[in-house]
Amino acid sequence: MNLSEKRDLLSVQLKESLTDLDKALEALEYSHRKCVIIGEKPEYDLEEQESFEALTARFARAADILTQKALKTLFALLQEDIRTRIDAANFAEKIGIIESADRLLNIRELRNQIAHEYVRQNLNAIFMDVLRYVPELKTVIGNLKNYALRFFDIK
């Protein structure tokens, strides 16, 4: 496969990842609106807990698509050899996709907490962290999409 064919393939993959992000973001925004209305409570009934669990799962899914698919594909298109999460966050900051590398690292850390948290008393803290980080995740996704449109004409 020559370089042009590889770039075309990566462009298609980035476009697919951005489409997946759009779908994930739509579901995330739905859950976010619901959970903002519920707000912070010491205890949630089962329906409220279900709403927050959907929110956290959707946040984790969107964060995974962003970090594991879309950004990796973008970096490959840019011919950047990014090996660690810190390198990825620093490069994303450098090219203007995120304001601060720490923000992307925090999104990824929160995603990891969601995936590995089983202790009931920590769930409420995770729920509130996700509520606070959804707007940040949306901003990063929007910036990524704008970058892709500007430099790769991906719609």
PDB file of C-alpha atoms in Angstrom:
ATOM      1  CA  MET A   1       0.000   0.000   0.000  1.00  0.00           C
ATOM      2  CA  ASN A   2       1.457   3.341  -0.995  1.00  0.00           C
ATOM      3  CA  LEU A   3       1.360   6.502   1.116  1.00  0.00           C
ATOM      4  CA  SER A   4      -1.597   7.998  -0.749  1.00  0.00           C
ATOM      5  CA  GLU A   5      -3.681   4.848  -0.295  1.00  0.00           C
ATOM      6  CA  LYS A   6      -2.759   4.713   3.374  1.00  0.00           C
ATOM      7  CA  ARG A   7      -3.799   8.359   3.873  1.00  0.00           C
ATOM      8  CA  ASP A   8      -7.097   7.686   2.081  1.00  0.00           C
ATOM      9  CA  LEU A   9      -7.763   4.683   4.329  1.00  0.00           C
ATOM     10  CA  LEU A  10      -6.892   6.657   7.469  1.00  0.00           C
ATOM     11  CA  SER A  11      -9.160   9.509   6.305  1.00  0.00           C
ATOM     12  CA  VAL A  12     -12.047   7.065   5.946  1.00  0.00           C
ATOM     13  CA  GLN A  13     -11.296   5.643   9.405  1.00  0.00           C
ATOM     14  CA  LEU A  14     -11.200   9.133  10.924  1.00  0.00           C
ATOM     15  CA  LYS A  15     -14.513   9.992   9.278  1.00  0.00           C
ATOM     16  CA  GLU A  16     -16.046   6.780  10.685  1.00  0.00           C
ATOM     17  CA  SER A  17     -14.675   7.580  14.153  1.00  0.00           C
ATOM     18  CA  LEU A  18     -16.155  11.074  13.988  1.00  0.00           C
ATOM     19  CA  THR A  19     -19.513   9.583  12.985  1.00  0.00           C
ATOM     20  CA  ASP A  20     -19.275   7.185  15.925  1.00  0.00           C
ATOM     21  CA  LEU A  21     -18.440  10.136  18.174  1.00  0.00           C
ATOM     22  CA  ASP A  22     -21.499  12.031  16.929  1.00  0.00           C
ATOM     23  CA  LYS A  23     -23.746   9.098  17.829  1.00  0.00           C
ATOM     24  CA  ALA A  24     -22.067   8.596  21.196  1.00  0.00           C
ATOM     25  CA  LEU A  25     -22.303  12.312  21.941  1.00  0.00           C
ATOM     26  CA  GLU A  26     -26.019  12.392  21.102  1.00  0.00           C
ATOM     27  CA  ALA A  27     -26.707   9.632  23.630  1.00  0.00           C
ATOM     28  CA  LEU A  28     -24.373  11.236  26.177  1.00  0.00           C
ATOM     29  CA  GLU A  29     -26.106  14.612  25.870  1.00  0.00           C
ATOM     30  CA  TYR A  30     -29.500  12.953  26.375  1.00  0.00           C
ATOM     31  CA  SER A  31     -28.322  11.309  29.599  1.00  0.00           C
ATOM     32  CA  HIS A  32     -26.540  14.474  30.702  1.00  0.00           C
ATOM     33  CA  ARG A  33     -29.710  16.578  30.390  1.00  0.00           C
ATOM     34  CA  LYS A  34     -31.608  13.990  32.429  1.00  0.00           C
ATOM     35  CA  CYS A  35     -28.987  13.798  35.158  1.00  0.00           C
ATOM     36  CA  VAL A  36     -28.528  17.565  35.450  1.00  0.00           C
ATOM     37  CA  ILE A  37     -32.212  17.745  36.383  1.00  0.00           C
ATOM     38  CA  ILE A  38     -31.771  14.990  38.974  1.00  0.00           C
ATOM     39  CA  GLY A  39     -28.715  16.723  40.411  1.00  0.00           C
ATOM     40  CA  GLU A  40     -26.576  15.707  43.356  1.00  0.00           C
ATOM     41  CA  LYS A  41     -28.184  13.740  46.162  1.00  0.00           C
ATOM     42  CA  PRO A  42     -26.882  11.645  49.026  1.00  0.00           C
ATOM     43  CA  GLU A  43     -28.981   8.706  47.751  1.00  0.00           C
ATOM     44  CA  TYR A  44     -30.603   7.974  44.418  1.00  0.00           C
ATOM     45  CA  ASP A  45     -33.654   5.843  43.824  1.00  0.00           C
ATOM     46  CA  LEU A  46     -33.291   3.002  41.324  1.00  0.00           C
ATOM     47  CA  GLU A  47     -34.546   5.022  38.364  1.00  0.00           C
ATOM     48  CA  GLU A  48     -32.168   7.892  39.124  1.00  0.00           C
ATOM     49  CA  GLN A  49     -29.294   5.497  39.641  1.00  0.00           C
ATOM     50  CA  GLU A  50     -30.086   3.881  36.310  1.00  0.00           C
ATOM     51  CA  SER A  51     -29.958   7.310  34.636  1.00  0.00           C
ATOM     52  CA  PHE A  52     -26.575   8.067  36.159  1.00  0.00           C
ATOM     53  CA  GLU A  53     -25.229   4.653  35.260  1.00  0.00           C
ATOM     54  CA  ALA A  54     -26.297   5.244  31.657  1.00  0.00           C
ATOM     55  CA  LEU A  55     -24.561   8.631  31.784  1.00  0.00           C
ATOM     56  CA  THR A  56     -21.299   7.167  33.053  1.00  0.00           C
ATOM     57  CA  ALA A  57     -21.362   4.313  30.516  1.00  0.00           C
ATOM     58  CA  ARG A  58     -22.024   6.765  27.690  1.00  0.00           C
ATOM     59  CA  PHE A  59     -19.259   9.071  28.926  1.00  0.00           C
ATOM     60  CA  ALA A  60     -16.819   6.152  29.008  1.00  0.00           C
ATOM     61  CA  ARG A  61     -17.854   5.061  25.501  1.00  0.00           C
ATOM     62  CA  ALA A  62     -17.407   8.558  24.063  1.00  0.00           C
ATOM     63  CA  ALA A  63     -14.048   8.949  25.824  1.00  0.00           C
ATOM     64  CA  ASP A  64     -12.898   5.600  24.407  1.00  0.00           C
ATOM     65  CA  ILE A  65     -13.918   6.490  20.862  1.00  0.00           C
ATOM     66  CA  LEU A  66     -12.147   9.829  21.220  1.00  0.00           C
ATOM     67  CA  THR A  67      -8.900   8.544  22.678  1.00  0.00           C
ATOM     68  CA  GLN A  68      -8.651   5.021  21.291  1.00  0.00           C
ATOM     69  CA  LYS A  69      -9.992   5.563  17.787  1.00  0.00           C
ATOM     70  CA  ALA A  70     -10.323   9.165  16.612  1.00  0.00           C
ATOM     71  CA  LEU A  71      -7.160  10.670  18.092  1.00  0.00           C
ATOM     72  CA  LYS A  72      -5.034   7.619  17.238  1.00  0.00           C
ATOM     73  CA  THR A  73      -6.228   7.783  13.633  1.00  0.00           C
ATOM     74  CA  LEU A  74      -5.613  11.537  13.489  1.00  0.00           C
ATOM     75  CA  PHE A  75      -2.080  11.084  14.800  1.00  0.00           C
ATOM     76  CA  ALA A  76      -1.443   8.381  12.204  1.00  0.00           C
ATOM     77  CA  LEU A  77      -2.709  10.734   9.476  1.00  0.00           C
ATOM     78  CA  LEU A  78      -0.312  13.376  10.746  1.00  0.00           C
ATOM     79  CA  GLN A  79       2.460  10.752  10.766  1.00  0.00           C
ATOM     80  CA  GLU A  80       3.073  11.304  14.469  1.00  0.00           C
ATOM     81  CA  ASP A  81       4.489   8.428  16.486  1.00  0.00           C
ATOM     82  CA  ILE A  82       2.537   8.822  19.717  1.00  0.00           C
ATOM     83  CA  ARG A  83       3.278   6.075  22.221  1.00  0.00           C
ATOM     84  CA  THR A  84       1.821   7.176  25.560  1.00  0.00           C
ATOM     85  CA  ARG A  85      -1.321   8.904  26.804  1.00  0.00           C
ATOM     86  CA  ILE A  86       0.802  11.780  28.042  1.00  0.00           C
ATOM     87  CA  ASP A  87       2.379  12.172  24.589  1.00  0.00           C
ATOM     88  CA  ALA A  88      -1.085  12.082  23.011  1.00  0.00           C
ATOM     89  CA  ALA A  89      -2.424  14.709  25.406  1.00  0.00           C
ATOM     90  CA  ASN A  90       0.604  16.961  24.909  1.00  0.00           C
ATOM     91  CA  PHE A  91       0.381  16.687  21.116  1.00  0.00           C
ATOM     92  CA  ALA A  92      -3.383  17.340  21.158  1.00  0.00           C
ATOM     93  CA  GLU A  93      -2.644  20.489  23.169  1.00  0.00           C
ATOM     94  CA  LYS A  94       0.126  21.494  20.766  1.00  0.00           C
ATOM     95  CA  ILE A  95      -2.184  21.329  17.733  1.00  0.00           C
ATOM     96  CA  GLY A  96      -5.023  23.094  19.549  1.00  0.00           C
ATOM     97  CA  ILE A  97      -7.519  20.261  20.011  1.00  0.00           C
ATOM     98  CA  ILE A  98      -7.424  20.737  23.768  1.00  0.00           C
ATOM     99  CA  GLU A  99      -6.570  23.775  25.832  1.00  0.00           C
ATOM    100  CA  SER A 100      -4.533  21.794  28.347  1.00  0.00           C
ATOM    101  CA  ALA A 101      -3.069  18.283  28.183  1.00  0.00           C
ATOM    102  CA  ASP A 102      -4.301  17.734  31.732  1.00  0.00           C
ATOM    103  CA  ARG A 103      -7.902  17.969  30.559  1.00  0.00           C
ATOM    104  CA  LEU A 104      -7.563  15.012  28.213  1.00  0.00           C
ATOM    105  CA  LEU A 105      -5.669  13.059  30.865  1.00  0.00           C
ATOM    106  CA  ASN A 106      -8.455  13.818  33.357  1.00  0.00           C
ATOM    107  CA  ILE A 107     -11.115  12.615  30.906  1.00  0.00           C
ATOM    108  CA  ARG A 108      -9.184   9.386  30.418  1.00  0.00           C
ATOM    109  CA  GLU A 109      -8.660   8.942  34.166  1.00  0.00           C
ATOM    110  CA  LEU A 110     -12.373   9.443  34.814  1.00  0.00           C
ATOM    111  CA  ARG A 111     -13.137   6.874  32.116  1.00  0.00           C
ATOM    112  CA  ASN A 112     -10.819   4.442  33.898  1.00  0.00           C
ATOM    113  CA  GLN A 113     -12.516   5.106  37.234  1.00  0.00           C
ATOM    114  CA  ILE A 114     -15.886   4.368  35.643  1.00  0.00           C
ATOM    115  CA  ALA A 115     -14.597   1.108  34.207  1.00  0.00           C
ATOM    116  CA  HIS A 116     -13.063  -0.065  37.476  1.00  0.00           C
ATOM    117  CA  GLU A 117     -15.256   1.398  40.222  1.00  0.00           C
ATOM    118  CA  TYR A 118     -17.316  -1.098  42.133  1.00  0.00           C
ATOM    119  CA  VAL A 119     -17.517   0.513  45.583  1.00  0.00           C
ATOM    120  CA  ARG A 120     -20.954   2.005  46.157  1.00  0.00           C
ATOM    121  CA  GLN A 121     -19.826   5.003  48.219  1.00  0.00           C
ATOM    122  CA  ASN A 122     -17.583   6.240  45.405  1.00  0.00           C
ATOM    123  CA  LEU A 123     -20.305   6.081  42.752  1.00  0.00           C
ATOM    124  CA  ASN A 124     -21.896   9.397  43.726  1.00  0.00           C
ATOM    125  CA  ALA A 125     -18.531  11.158  43.412  1.00  0.00           C
ATOM    126  CA  ILE A 126     -18.039   9.606  39.968  1.00  0.00           C
ATOM    127  CA  PHE A 127     -21.563  10.648  38.951  1.00  0.00           C
ATOM    128  CA  MET A 128     -20.789  14.273  39.869  1.00  0.00           C
ATOM    129  CA  ASP A 129     -17.392  14.187  38.149  1.00  0.00           C
ATOM    130  CA  VAL A 130     -19.019  12.940  34.958  1.00  0.00           C
ATOM    131  CA  LEU A 131     -21.654  15.694  35.139  1.00  0.00           C
ATOM    132  CA  ARG A 132     -18.824  18.245  35.362  1.00  0.00           C
ATOM    133  CA  TYR A 133     -16.706  16.694  32.609  1.00  0.00           C
ATOM    134  CA  VAL A 134     -19.364  16.175  29.927  1.00  0.00           C
ATOM    135  CA  PRO A 135     -19.055  19.792  28.689  1.00  0.00           C
ATOM    136  CA  GLU A 136     -15.261  19.398  28.535  1.00  0.00           C
ATOM    137  CA  LEU A 137     -15.564  16.167  26.557  1.00  0.00           C
ATOM    138  CA  LYS A 138     -18.011  17.857  24.166  1.00  0.00           C
ATOM    139  CA  THR A 139     -15.564  20.717  23.638  1.00  0.00           C
ATOM    140  CA  VAL A 140     -12.668  18.371  22.859  1.00  0.00           C
ATOM    141  CA  ILE A 141     -14.814  16.405  20.397  1.00  0.00           C
ATOM    142  CA  GLY A 142     -15.943  19.638  18.724  1.00  0.00           C
ATOM    143  CA  ASN A 143     -12.350  20.853  18.463  1.00  0.00           C
ATOM    144  CA  LEU A 144     -11.275  17.525  16.953  1.00  0.00           C
ATOM    145  CA  LYS A 145     -14.054  17.703  14.374  1.00  0.00           C
ATOM    146  CA  ASN A 146     -13.109  21.289  13.470  1.00  0.00           C
ATOM    147  CA  TYR A 147      -9.462  20.291  13.123  1.00  0.00           C
ATOM    148  CA  ALA A 148     -10.372  17.367  10.856  1.00  0.00           C
ATOM    149  CA  LEU A 149     -12.561  19.605   8.695  1.00  0.00           C
ATOM    150  CA  ARG A 150      -9.884  22.272   8.440  1.00  0.00           C
ATOM    151  CA  PHE A 151      -6.936  20.038   7.586  1.00  0.00           C
ATOM    152  CA  PHE A 152      -8.443  16.918   6.014  1.00  0.00           C
ATOM    153  CA  ASP A 153     -11.753  18.137   4.589  1.00  0.00           C
ATOM    154  CA  ILE A 154     -13.587  15.412   6.523  1.00  0.00           C
ATOM    155  CA  LYS A 155     -17.308  16.096   6.847  1.00  0.00           C
TER     156      LYS A 155
END
